[in-house]
Amino acid sequence: MTFLPVLERELRVAARKRSTFWFRVVAAIIAVIIGGMVLAFYKAAGTSMASIGGTLFAVLGWMALFAALFCGLFFTADCLSEEKREGTIGLLFLTDLRGHDVVGAKLLSQSLRSVYGLLAIFPVMAMIMLMGGVTGAQFWKTNIALVNALFCSLVVGIFVSARSRNSQKALTGTFCLLLLFVAG
C-alpha cells in the first residue's frame, strides 16, 4: 500500500512544525480568555450560573464554528495548487501513487493543525457544561457538528485547490464555495 508512506512523511513534516504546537496553544488560550470575559461580564450583571453557562457555550460554539469553517480556507485551499505551481506534483505521479493517495495524504497532513486546535477548545466547552445550562447531549452534538464543519471545510479547500493553479483563485473559490454551503 503506497498511501501509508506518503501519509507518514506528510504527517511527520506537519508534526515537526512549531506552528502545529502553537496553533493548539493559542486556540486554547483564546477560548479561555473569551470564556473569562463573558463570565466576568455576566457575573457583574448578577445573572445565574445556568444562564451564564448556556450563553458562554453558545458564544464559544459559534466562534469555534467560524474558526472551523475558515480552517479550510487557510490550510487546504492552496496545498495542491502550490504543488502544481512548483511542479512537484508530477514527481509524485512518477511513482506508483494514485490521485486519491496524494489527495488523502495532503488532506490529512494539512488538517493536523486545525484538528488539534479544535480538540484544544473541547475541554473549555466541557468546563462550561459543568457550570450548568448545557446538557451532555448538547455538548456532544455541538462537538460532532464542529468536527463535521471542519471536515467539510477542509474537503472544500482541497477540492478547489485540485481544480486551480493560482493561489488567489483557489482562496476566492474556496471562500465562495464555503459561503454557498453556509448559506444553504
Short mmCIF file of C-alpha atoms in Angstrom, two decimals:
data_model
loop_
_atom_site.label_atom_id
_atom_site.label_comp_id
_atom_site.label_asym_id
_atom_site.label_seq_id
_atom_site.Cartn_x
_atom_site.Cartn_y
_atom_site.Cartn_z
CA MET A 1 0.00 0.00 0.00
CA THR A 2 1.65 3.22 -1.17
CA PHE A 3 -0.70 5.54 0.65
CA LEU A 4 0.79 4.97 4.09
CA PRO A 5 4.41 6.05 3.36
CA VAL A 6 3.21 9.31 1.79
CA LEU A 7 0.87 9.91 4.70
CA GLU A 8 3.57 9.10 7.23
CA ARG A 9 6.01 11.52 5.61
CA GLU A 10 3.43 14.32 5.39
CA LEU A 11 2.34 13.82 9.00
CA ARG A 12 5.95 13.84 10.22
CA VAL A 13 6.60 17.11 8.40
CA ALA A 14 3.43 18.65 9.83
CA ALA A 15 4.12 17.40 13.35
CA ARG A 16 7.62 18.90 13.37
CA LYS A 17 6.38 22.39 12.60
CA ARG A 18 6.30 24.78 15.51
CA SER A 19 3.05 26.19 14.23
CA THR A 20 1.32 22.87 14.98
CA PHE A 21 2.09 23.25 18.68
CA TRP A 22 1.44 26.99 18.87
CA PHE A 23 -1.84 26.79 16.96
CA ARG A 24 -3.18 24.39 19.59
CA VAL A 25 -1.91 26.53 22.48
CA VAL A 26 -3.27 29.77 21.04
CA ALA A 27 -6.68 28.21 20.34
CA ALA A 28 -7.00 27.06 23.95
CA ILE A 29 -5.80 30.42 25.31
CA ILE A 30 -8.26 32.34 23.14
CA ALA A 31 -11.11 30.08 24.28
CA VAL A 32 -10.16 30.60 27.94
CA ILE A 33 -9.87 34.38 27.51
CA ILE A 34 -13.21 34.67 25.73
CA GLY A 35 -14.81 32.42 28.33
CA GLY A 36 -13.35 34.51 31.15
CA MET A 37 -14.54 37.77 29.61
CA VAL A 38 -18.10 36.52 29.07
CA LEU A 39 -18.13 35.00 32.56
CA ALA A 40 -16.93 38.26 34.14
CA PHE A 41 -19.45 40.31 32.16
CA TYR A 42 -22.43 38.21 33.13
CA LYS A 43 -21.27 37.74 36.73
CA ALA A 44 -21.01 41.52 37.08
CA ALA A 45 -24.58 41.79 35.80
CA GLY A 46 -25.68 39.40 38.56
CA THR A 47 -27.19 36.62 36.44
CA SER A 48 -27.39 32.98 37.46
CA MET A 49 -24.66 30.46 36.60
CA ALA A 50 -27.01 28.34 34.46
CA SER A 51 -27.81 31.21 32.12
CA ILE A 52 -24.15 32.19 32.02
CA GLY A 53 -23.20 28.63 31.07
CA GLY A 54 -25.70 28.45 28.23
CA THR A 55 -24.68 31.83 26.84
CA LEU A 56 -20.98 31.12 27.15
CA PHE A 57 -21.41 27.75 25.46
CA ALA A 58 -23.28 29.39 22.59
CA VAL A 59 -20.63 32.10 22.15
CA LEU A 60 -17.76 29.61 22.13
CA GLY A 61 -19.70 27.24 19.87
CA TRP A 62 -20.34 29.90 17.25
CA MET A 63 -16.76 31.14 17.38
CA ALA A 64 -15.46 27.59 17.03
CA LEU A 65 -17.79 27.08 14.05
CA PHE A 66 -16.43 30.14 12.26
CA ALA A 67 -12.87 29.07 13.06
CA ALA A 68 -13.57 25.57 11.74
CA LEU A 69 -15.02 26.98 8.53
CA PHE A 70 -12.04 29.24 7.97
CA CYS A 71 -9.54 26.41 8.55
CA GLY A 72 -10.32 25.05 5.09
CA LEU A 73 -9.64 28.45 3.65
CA PHE A 74 -6.29 28.86 5.39
CA PHE A 75 -4.90 25.32 5.44
CA THR A 76 -6.10 23.35 2.41
CA ALA A 77 -7.16 25.94 -0.17
CA ASP A 78 -3.68 26.17 -1.67
CA CYS A 79 -1.99 22.86 -0.85
CA LEU A 80 -2.43 21.07 -4.19
CA SER A 81 -2.31 24.18 -6.35
CA GLU A 82 1.03 25.03 -4.73
CA GLU A 83 2.35 21.61 -5.75
CA LYS A 84 1.15 22.29 -9.30
CA ARG A 85 2.81 25.72 -9.45
CA GLU A 86 6.13 24.37 -8.14
CA GLY A 87 5.99 21.39 -10.49
CA THR A 88 6.41 18.81 -7.75
CA ILE A 89 3.06 17.08 -8.18
CA GLY A 90 4.31 15.42 -11.34
CA LEU A 91 7.14 13.85 -9.38
CA LEU A 92 4.62 12.20 -7.06
CA PHE A 93 2.85 10.61 -10.00
CA LEU A 94 6.11 9.15 -11.37
CA THR A 95 5.87 6.66 -8.52
CA ASP A 96 3.06 4.14 -8.28
CA LEU A 97 0.83 6.59 -6.40
CA ARG A 98 -2.73 7.23 -7.44
CA GLY A 99 -4.55 10.52 -7.25
CA HIS A 100 -6.54 9.61 -4.17
CA ASP A 101 -3.31 8.62 -2.37
CA VAL A 102 -1.84 12.08 -2.88
CA VAL A 103 -5.06 13.93 -2.08
CA GLY A 104 -5.74 11.85 1.04
CA ALA A 105 -2.22 12.34 2.37
CA LYS A 106 -2.37 16.08 1.74
CA LEU A 107 -5.80 16.35 3.37
CA LEU A 108 -4.75 14.50 6.50
CA SER A 109 -1.44 16.30 6.88
CA GLN A 110 -2.86 19.77 6.31
CA SER A 111 -5.74 19.14 8.69
CA LEU A 112 -3.48 18.22 11.61
CA ARG A 113 -3.18 21.76 13.00
CA SER A 114 -6.86 22.53 12.66
CA VAL A 115 -7.93 19.27 14.32
CA TYR A 116 -5.53 19.91 17.21
CA GLY A 117 -6.89 23.44 17.57
CA LEU A 118 -10.46 22.19 17.65
CA LEU A 119 -9.56 19.50 20.17
CA ALA A 120 -7.97 22.17 22.38
CA ILE A 121 -11.29 24.01 22.59
CA PHE A 122 -13.34 20.96 23.66
CA PRO A 123 -12.12 20.86 27.31
CA VAL A 124 -13.04 24.52 27.74
CA MET A 125 -16.52 23.76 26.43
CA ALA A 126 -16.73 20.76 28.77
CA MET A 127 -15.95 23.00 31.73
CA ILE A 128 -18.84 25.21 30.68
CA MET A 129 -21.08 22.15 30.73
CA LEU A 130 -20.20 21.72 34.40
CA MET A 131 -21.41 25.26 35.11
CA GLY A 132 -24.94 24.31 34.10
CA GLY A 133 -27.30 25.40 31.39
CA VAL A 134 -25.89 22.87 28.91
CA THR A 135 -26.72 19.18 28.80
CA GLY A 136 -24.35 16.41 27.86
CA ALA A 137 -26.33 15.77 24.67
CA GLN A 138 -25.95 19.42 23.62
CA PHE A 139 -22.23 19.25 24.31
CA TRP A 140 -21.68 16.13 22.20
CA LYS A 141 -23.98 17.27 19.38
CA THR A 142 -22.16 20.59 19.19
CA ASN A 143 -18.75 18.94 19.15
CA ILE A 144 -19.77 16.47 16.46
CA ALA A 145 -21.20 19.33 14.39
CA LEU A 146 -17.94 21.27 14.79
CA VAL A 147 -15.87 18.28 13.64
CA ASN A 148 -18.23 17.83 10.69
CA ALA A 149 -17.96 21.51 9.75
CA LEU A 150 -14.18 21.31 9.96
CA PHE A 151 -14.08 18.24 7.74
CA CYS A 152 -16.40 19.82 5.15
CA SER A 153 -14.33 22.99 5.16
CA LEU A 154 -11.08 21.11 4.64
CA VAL A 155 -12.59 19.00 1.85
CA VAL A 156 -13.94 22.07 0.08
CA GLY A 157 -10.49 23.66 0.29
CA ILE A 158 -8.72 20.65 -1.17
CA PHE A 159 -11.38 20.29 -3.89
CA VAL A 160 -10.89 23.86 -5.06
CA SER A 161 -7.12 23.50 -4.75
CA ALA A 162 -7.20 20.47 -7.03
CA ARG A 163 -9.14 22.45 -9.62
CA SER A 164 -6.99 25.59 -9.71
CA ARG A 165 -3.39 26.57 -10.24
CA ASN A 166 -3.43 30.17 -8.98
CA SER A 167 -3.39 30.73 -5.22
CA GLN A 168 -5.71 33.74 -5.28
CA LYS A 169 -8.28 31.90 -7.37
CA ALA A 170 -8.05 28.93 -5.01
CA LEU A 171 -8.65 31.13 -1.97
CA THR A 172 -11.51 33.00 -3.63
CA GLY A 173 -13.12 29.81 -4.90
CA THR A 174 -12.87 28.17 -1.50
CA PHE A 175 -14.36 31.21 0.22
CA CYS A 176 -17.26 31.40 -2.26
CA LEU A 177 -17.99 27.67 -2.02
CA LEU A 178 -17.88 27.75 1.77
CA LEU A 179 -20.18 30.78 1.76
CA LEU A 180 -22.56 28.88 -0.50
CA PHE A 181 -22.56 25.87 1.85
CA VAL A 182 -23.13 28.02 4.93
CA ALA A 183 -25.93 29.93 3.24
CA GLY A 184 -27.54 26.62 2.19
#
